[in-house]
Coordinates of C-alpha atoms in Angstrom, one line a residue:
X105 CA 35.3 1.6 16.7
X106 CA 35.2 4.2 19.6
X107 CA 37.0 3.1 23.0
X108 CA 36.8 4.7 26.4
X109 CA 39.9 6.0 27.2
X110 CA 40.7 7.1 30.8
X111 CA 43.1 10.2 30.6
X112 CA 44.2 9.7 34.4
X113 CA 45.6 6.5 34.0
X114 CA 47.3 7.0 30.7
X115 CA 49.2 10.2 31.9
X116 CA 49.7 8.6 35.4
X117 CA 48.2 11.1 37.3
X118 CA 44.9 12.1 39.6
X119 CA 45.4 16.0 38.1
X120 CA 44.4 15.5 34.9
X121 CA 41.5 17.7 34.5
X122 CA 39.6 15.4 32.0
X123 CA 39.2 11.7 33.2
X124 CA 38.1 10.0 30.7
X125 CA 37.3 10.2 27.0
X126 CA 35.8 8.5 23.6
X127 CA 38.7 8.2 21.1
X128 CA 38.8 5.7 18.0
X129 CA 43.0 4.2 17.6
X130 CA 44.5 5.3 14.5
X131 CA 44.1 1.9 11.8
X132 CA 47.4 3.7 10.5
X133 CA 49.9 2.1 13.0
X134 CA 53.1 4.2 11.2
X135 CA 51.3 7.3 11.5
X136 CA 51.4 6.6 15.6
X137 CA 54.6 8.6 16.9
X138 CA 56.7 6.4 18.7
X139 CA 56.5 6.9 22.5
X140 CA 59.3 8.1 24.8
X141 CA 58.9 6.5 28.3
X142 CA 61.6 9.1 29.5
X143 CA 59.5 12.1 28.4
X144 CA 58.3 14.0 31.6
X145 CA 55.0 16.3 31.1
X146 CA 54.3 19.5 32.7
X147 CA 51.2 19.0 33.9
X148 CA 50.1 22.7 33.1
X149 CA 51.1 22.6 29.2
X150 CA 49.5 18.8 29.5
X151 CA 45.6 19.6 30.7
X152 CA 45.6 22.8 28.3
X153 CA 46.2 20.6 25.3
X154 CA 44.5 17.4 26.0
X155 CA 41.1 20.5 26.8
X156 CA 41.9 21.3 23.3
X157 CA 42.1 17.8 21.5
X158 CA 38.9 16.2 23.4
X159 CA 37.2 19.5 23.5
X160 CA 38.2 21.5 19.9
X161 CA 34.8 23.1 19.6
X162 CA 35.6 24.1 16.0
X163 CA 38.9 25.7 17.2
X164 CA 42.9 24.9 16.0
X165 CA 45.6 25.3 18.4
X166 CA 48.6 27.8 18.5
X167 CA 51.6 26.8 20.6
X168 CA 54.5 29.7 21.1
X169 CA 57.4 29.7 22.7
X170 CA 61.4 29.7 22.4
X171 CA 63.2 27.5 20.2
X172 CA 63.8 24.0 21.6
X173 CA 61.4 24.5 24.6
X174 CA 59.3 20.6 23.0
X175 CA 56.5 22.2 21.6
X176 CA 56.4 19.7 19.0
X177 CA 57.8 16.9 21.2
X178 CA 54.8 17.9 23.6
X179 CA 52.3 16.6 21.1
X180 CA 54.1 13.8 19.5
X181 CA 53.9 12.1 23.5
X182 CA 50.7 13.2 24.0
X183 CA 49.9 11.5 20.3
X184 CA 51.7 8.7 21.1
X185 CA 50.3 7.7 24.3
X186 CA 46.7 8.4 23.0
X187 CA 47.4 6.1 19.9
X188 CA 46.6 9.3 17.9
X189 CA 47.7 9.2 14.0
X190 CA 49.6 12.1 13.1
X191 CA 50.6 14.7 10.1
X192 CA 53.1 17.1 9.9
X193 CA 55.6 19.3 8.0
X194 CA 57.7 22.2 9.1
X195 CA 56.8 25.1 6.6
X196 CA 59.0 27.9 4.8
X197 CA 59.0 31.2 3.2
X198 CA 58.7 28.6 0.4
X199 CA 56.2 26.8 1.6
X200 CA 52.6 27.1 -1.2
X201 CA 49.2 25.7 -0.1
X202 CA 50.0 22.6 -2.3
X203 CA 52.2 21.8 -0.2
X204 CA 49.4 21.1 2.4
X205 CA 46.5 19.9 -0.3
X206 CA 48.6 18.1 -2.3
X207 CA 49.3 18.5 -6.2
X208 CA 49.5 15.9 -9.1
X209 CA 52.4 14.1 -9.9
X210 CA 53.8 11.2 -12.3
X211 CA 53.9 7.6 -11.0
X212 CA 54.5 4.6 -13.9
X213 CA 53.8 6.7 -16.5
X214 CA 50.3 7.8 -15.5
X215 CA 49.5 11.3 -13.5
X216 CA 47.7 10.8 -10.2
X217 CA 46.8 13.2 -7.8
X218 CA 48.9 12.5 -4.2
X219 CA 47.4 14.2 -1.0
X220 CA 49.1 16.4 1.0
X221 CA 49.2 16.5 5.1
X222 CA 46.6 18.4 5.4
X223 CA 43.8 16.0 3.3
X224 CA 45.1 12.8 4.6
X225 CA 44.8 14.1 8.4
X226 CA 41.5 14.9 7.4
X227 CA 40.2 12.0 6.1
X228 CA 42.2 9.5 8.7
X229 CA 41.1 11.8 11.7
X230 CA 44.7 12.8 12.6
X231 CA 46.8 15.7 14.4
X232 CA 48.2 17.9 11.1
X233 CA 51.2 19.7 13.1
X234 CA 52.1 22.9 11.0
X235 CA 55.7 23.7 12.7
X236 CA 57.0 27.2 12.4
X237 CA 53.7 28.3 11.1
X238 CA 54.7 32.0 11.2
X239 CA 57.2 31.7 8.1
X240 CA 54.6 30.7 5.6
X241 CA 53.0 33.5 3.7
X242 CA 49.8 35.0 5.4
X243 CA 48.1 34.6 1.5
X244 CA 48.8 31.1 1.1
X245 CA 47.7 30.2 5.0
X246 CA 44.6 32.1 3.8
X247 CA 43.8 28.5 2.0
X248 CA 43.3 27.2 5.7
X249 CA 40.7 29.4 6.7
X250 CA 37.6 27.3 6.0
X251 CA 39.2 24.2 7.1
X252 CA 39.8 25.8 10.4
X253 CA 36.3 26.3 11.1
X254 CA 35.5 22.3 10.3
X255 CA 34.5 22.8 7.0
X256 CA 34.9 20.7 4.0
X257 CA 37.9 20.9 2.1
X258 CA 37.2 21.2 -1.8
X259 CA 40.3 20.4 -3.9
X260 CA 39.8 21.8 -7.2
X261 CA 42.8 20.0 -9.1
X262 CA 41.2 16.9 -8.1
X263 CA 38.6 17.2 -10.2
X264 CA 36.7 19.3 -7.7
X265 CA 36.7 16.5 -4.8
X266 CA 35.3 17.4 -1.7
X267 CA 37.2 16.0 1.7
X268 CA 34.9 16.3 4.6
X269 CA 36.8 16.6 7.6
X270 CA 36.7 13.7 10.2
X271 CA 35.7 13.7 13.6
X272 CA 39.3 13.3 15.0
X273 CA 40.9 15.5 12.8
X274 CA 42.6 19.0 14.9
X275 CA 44.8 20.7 13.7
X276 CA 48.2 22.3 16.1
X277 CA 50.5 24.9 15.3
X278 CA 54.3 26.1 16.8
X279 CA 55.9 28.8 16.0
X280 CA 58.6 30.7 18.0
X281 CA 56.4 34.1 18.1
X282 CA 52.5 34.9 18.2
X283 CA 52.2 35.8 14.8
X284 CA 53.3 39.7 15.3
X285 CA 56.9 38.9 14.0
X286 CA 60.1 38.8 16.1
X287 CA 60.4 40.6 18.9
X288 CA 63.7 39.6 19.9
X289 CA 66.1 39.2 16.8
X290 CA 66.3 35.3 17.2
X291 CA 64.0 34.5 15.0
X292 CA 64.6 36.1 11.1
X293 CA 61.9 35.0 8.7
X294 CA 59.0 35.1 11.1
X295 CA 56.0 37.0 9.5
X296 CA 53.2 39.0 10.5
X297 CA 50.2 37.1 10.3
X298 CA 46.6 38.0 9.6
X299 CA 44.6 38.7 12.4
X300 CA 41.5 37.5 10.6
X301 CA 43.3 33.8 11.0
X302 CA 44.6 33.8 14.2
X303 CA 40.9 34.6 14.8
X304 CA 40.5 31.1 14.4
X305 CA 43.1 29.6 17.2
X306 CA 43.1 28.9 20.6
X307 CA 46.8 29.9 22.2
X308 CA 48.7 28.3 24.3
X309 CA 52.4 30.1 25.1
X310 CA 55.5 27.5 26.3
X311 CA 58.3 28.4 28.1
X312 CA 61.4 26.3 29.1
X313 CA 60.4 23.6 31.5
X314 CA 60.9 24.3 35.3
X315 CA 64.0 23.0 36.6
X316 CA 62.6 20.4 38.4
X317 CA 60.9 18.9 35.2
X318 CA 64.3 19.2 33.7
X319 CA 66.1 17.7 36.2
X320 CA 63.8 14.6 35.9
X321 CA 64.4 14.7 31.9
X322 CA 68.3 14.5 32.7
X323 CA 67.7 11.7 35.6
X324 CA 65.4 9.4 33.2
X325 CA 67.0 9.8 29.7
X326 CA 71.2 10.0 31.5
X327 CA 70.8 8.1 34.8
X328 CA 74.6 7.4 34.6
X329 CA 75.1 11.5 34.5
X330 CA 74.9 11.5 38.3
X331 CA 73.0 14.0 40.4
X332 CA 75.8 16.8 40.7
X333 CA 76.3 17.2 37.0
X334 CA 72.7 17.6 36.3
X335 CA 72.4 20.2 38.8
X336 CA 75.3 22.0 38.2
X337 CA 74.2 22.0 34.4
X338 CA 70.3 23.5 35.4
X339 CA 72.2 26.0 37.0
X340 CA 73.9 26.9 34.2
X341 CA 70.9 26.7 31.9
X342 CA 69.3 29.4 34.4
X343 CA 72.2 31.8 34.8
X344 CA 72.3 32.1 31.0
X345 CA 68.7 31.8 30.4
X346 CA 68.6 34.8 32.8
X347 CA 70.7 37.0 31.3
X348 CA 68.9 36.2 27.8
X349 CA 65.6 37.4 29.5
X350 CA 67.3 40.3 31.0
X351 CA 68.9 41.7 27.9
X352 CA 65.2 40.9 26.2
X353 CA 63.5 42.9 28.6
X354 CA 65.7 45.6 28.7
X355 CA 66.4 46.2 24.6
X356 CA 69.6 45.3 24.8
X357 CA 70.6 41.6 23.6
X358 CA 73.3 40.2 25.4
X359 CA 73.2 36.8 24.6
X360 CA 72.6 36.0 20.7
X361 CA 71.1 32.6 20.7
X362 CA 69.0 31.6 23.5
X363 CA 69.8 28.1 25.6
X364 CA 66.9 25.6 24.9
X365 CA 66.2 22.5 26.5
X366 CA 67.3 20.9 23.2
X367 CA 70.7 22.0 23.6
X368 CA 70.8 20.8 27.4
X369 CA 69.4 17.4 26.3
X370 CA 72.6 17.8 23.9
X371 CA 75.0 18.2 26.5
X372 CA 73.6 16.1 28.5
X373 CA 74.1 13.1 26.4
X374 CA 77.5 13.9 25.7
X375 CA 78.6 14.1 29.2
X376 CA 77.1 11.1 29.9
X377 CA 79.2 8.9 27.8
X378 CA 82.8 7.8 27.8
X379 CA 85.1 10.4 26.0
X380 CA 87.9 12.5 26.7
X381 CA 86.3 15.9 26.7
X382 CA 85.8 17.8 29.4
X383 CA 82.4 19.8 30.2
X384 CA 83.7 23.2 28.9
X385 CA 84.3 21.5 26.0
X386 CA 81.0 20.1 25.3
X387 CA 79.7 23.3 25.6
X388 CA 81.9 24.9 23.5
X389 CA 81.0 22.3 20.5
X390 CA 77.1 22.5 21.7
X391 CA 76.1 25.6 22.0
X392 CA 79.3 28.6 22.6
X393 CA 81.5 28.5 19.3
X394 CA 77.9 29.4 17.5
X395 CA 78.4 33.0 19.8
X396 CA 80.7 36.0 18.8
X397 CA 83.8 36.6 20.6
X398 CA 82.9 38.1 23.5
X399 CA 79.8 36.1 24.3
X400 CA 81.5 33.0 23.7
X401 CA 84.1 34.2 26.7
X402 CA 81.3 35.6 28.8
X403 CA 80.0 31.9 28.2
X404 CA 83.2 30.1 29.4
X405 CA 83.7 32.4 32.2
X406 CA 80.0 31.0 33.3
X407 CA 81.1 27.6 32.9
X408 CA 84.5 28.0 35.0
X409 CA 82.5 29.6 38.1
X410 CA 80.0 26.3 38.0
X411 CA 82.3 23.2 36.9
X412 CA 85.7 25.0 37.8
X413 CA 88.7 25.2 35.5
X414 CA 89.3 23.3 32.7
X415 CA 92.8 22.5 33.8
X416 CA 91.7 21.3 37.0
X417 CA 89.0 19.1 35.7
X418 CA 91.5 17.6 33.6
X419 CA 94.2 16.9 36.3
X420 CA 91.5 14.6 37.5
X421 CA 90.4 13.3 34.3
X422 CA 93.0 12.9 31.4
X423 CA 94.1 9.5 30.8
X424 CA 97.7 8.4 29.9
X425 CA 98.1 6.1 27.1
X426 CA 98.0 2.8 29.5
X427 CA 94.8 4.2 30.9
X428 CA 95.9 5.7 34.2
X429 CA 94.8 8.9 35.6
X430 CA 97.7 11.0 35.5
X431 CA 98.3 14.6 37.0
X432 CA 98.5 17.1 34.3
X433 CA 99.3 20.6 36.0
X434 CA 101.5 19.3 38.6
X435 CA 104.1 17.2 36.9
X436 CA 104.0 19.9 34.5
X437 CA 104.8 22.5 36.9
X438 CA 107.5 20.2 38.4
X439 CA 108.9 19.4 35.5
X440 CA 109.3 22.8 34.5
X441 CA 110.6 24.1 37.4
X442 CA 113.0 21.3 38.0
X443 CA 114.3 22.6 34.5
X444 CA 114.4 25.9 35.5
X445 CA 116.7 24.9 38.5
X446 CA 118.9 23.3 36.1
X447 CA 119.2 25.7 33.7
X448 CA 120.1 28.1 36.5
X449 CA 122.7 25.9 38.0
X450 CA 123.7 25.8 34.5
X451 CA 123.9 29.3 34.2
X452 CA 125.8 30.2 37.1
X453 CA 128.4 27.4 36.8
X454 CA 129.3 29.1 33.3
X455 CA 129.5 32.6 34.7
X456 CA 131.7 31.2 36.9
X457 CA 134.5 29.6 34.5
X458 CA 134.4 32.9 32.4
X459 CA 135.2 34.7 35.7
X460 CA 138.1 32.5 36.6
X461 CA 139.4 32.6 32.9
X462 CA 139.1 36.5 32.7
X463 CA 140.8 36.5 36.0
X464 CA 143.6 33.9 34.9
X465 CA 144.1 36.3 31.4
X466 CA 144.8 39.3 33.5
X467 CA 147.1 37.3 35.8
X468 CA 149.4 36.2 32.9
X469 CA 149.2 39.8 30.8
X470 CA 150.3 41.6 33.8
X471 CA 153.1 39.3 33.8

């Protein structure tokens, strides 16, 4: 049964571009992504997509962007919210178009033919996400090509069964490059596509969220974080995201691994519970120990200009064992120069007995 959904009020906002729709729920109630009332949309990314699911026109949909930017997590909300089934599996360089059809297999004794992603999201009218698309073989995506177009899908080791696609079925693909390999070394395994299928996709490119969609993200999934951490750590996402772009531009990497949103949301929830690591390092175990040498200390240096020392952050910090703040740099420096007083003092008072004695032997040998 079809229901009138109105896309405004769903997504909470007057600048949806489509108001209102016909969609029929998913009868498959664990194929529904669960729904993250944290998730913040960027309205941009948000109108391109929902153009594309209500309006597909025979089209499939090709998001790209940087590791951990939510290009899946996009959809999944969108899904969610929509009460829109969904399919999908990450593919490989091992990846065979059986692994999308599906392939016969032995259950009690007796072989029966089990469907793939692909042929249950076409017959349920679901979302089949293909994640990292672009390191699956151009020859077996070639298997795709008719189904792209909304064409029935005929499964010859099914006895020849035909699946006609349903209305509701669309079909979404990420991938970390736009099908003309990697441009920027991150990203081994990515493949040259055919152009003759990316023919058949509508693109949208993703970037990291703007800071002020992150900042929200950190404010509604870590409220205890406080507002000055989650600044100072955007601004620390930006610096380094900078010089990633920089070196990218220019031909030179600089930084080997960029600094996703994933990784922030990582931090994040680190820093916002009750341990006793500091900041620097959290980012050391999150994201700067996976960088060589002198990255990882270009990294640190980063993190000492925006959260300040890591001795002085634990001077404030560190706990003693009955759970009191104590001062870790200055009672070490006063107890090691009060040591160093005495052992001078010590010093000089034996340099002084061995002068009296000396003088005391030449006394009595002159004698």
């Amino acid at each position: 049964m079809m229901f009138n959904v109105n896309l405004k009020k769903v997504f909470n906002s007057e600048k949806i571009v489509i108001e209102e729709c016909e969609l029929e729920p998913s009868n498959l109630i664990d194929h529904i992504p669960n729904l993250d009332k944290n998730y913040v949309f960027e309205l941009n990314v948000l109108n391109e997509v929902l153009l594309y699911l209500i309006y597909p026109f025979k089209d499939c949909l090709y998001i790209s962007g940087p590791s951990g930017c939510g290009k899946t997590t996009l959809i999944l909300q969108i899904a969610a919210r929509l009460n829109w089934g969904v399919e999908q599996i990450t593919l490989s360089n091992k990846c065979e178009s059986l692994d999308l059809i599906g392939h016969t297999t032995l259950k009690r004794g007796e072989l029966v033919y089990e469907y793939g992603p692909l042929t249950r999201a076409m017959l349920y009218g679901e979302i089949l996400i293909l994640n990292e698309i672009d390191l699956m073989s151009p020859g077996d995506l070639s298997v795709l090509n008719d189904v792209l177009e909304g064409k029935p899908l005929t499964i010859l080791a099914n006895n020849g069964e035909v699946i006609k696609p349903h209305p509701q079925f669309r079909v979404i693909a990420t991938a970390n490059t736009k099908g003309f390999g990697d441009m920027t070394g991150f990203y081994n395994g990515a493949r040259l596509l055919n152009q003759a299928f990316l023919d058949r996709w509508r693109f949208i490119e993703m970037g990291y969220p703007k800071p002020i969609v992150e900042l929200e993200m950190l404010k509604n999934s870590f409220p205890d974080l406080g507002l000055e951490m989650s600044k100072k750590l955007l601004h620390f996402a930006h610096d380094l995201r900078n010089v990633v772009e920089q070196g990218i531009e220019n031909g030179v990497r600089q930084i080997s691994a960029p600094f996703s949103t994933r990784t922030l949301l990582k931090i994040a929830a680190l820093l916002s519970v009750e341990t006793p690591y500091t900041v620097h390092k959290i980012i050391k175990m999150c994201f700067a120990l996976r960088l060589p040498d002198v990255e990882h200390e270009y990294v640190m240096r980063l993190c000492n200009d925006i959260f300040g020392h890591e001795k002085q952050i634990l001077k404030v910090t560190q706990k003693s064992d009955l759970g009191n703040e104590i001062e870790v740099s200055e009672n070490n420096e006063d107890h090691s120069a009060e040591s160093d007083t005495d052992s001078k003092e010590v010093k000089v008072e034996k340099k002084s007995r061995r002068r009296s004695k000396n003088s005391t032997d030449r006394e009595e040998s002159v004698a």
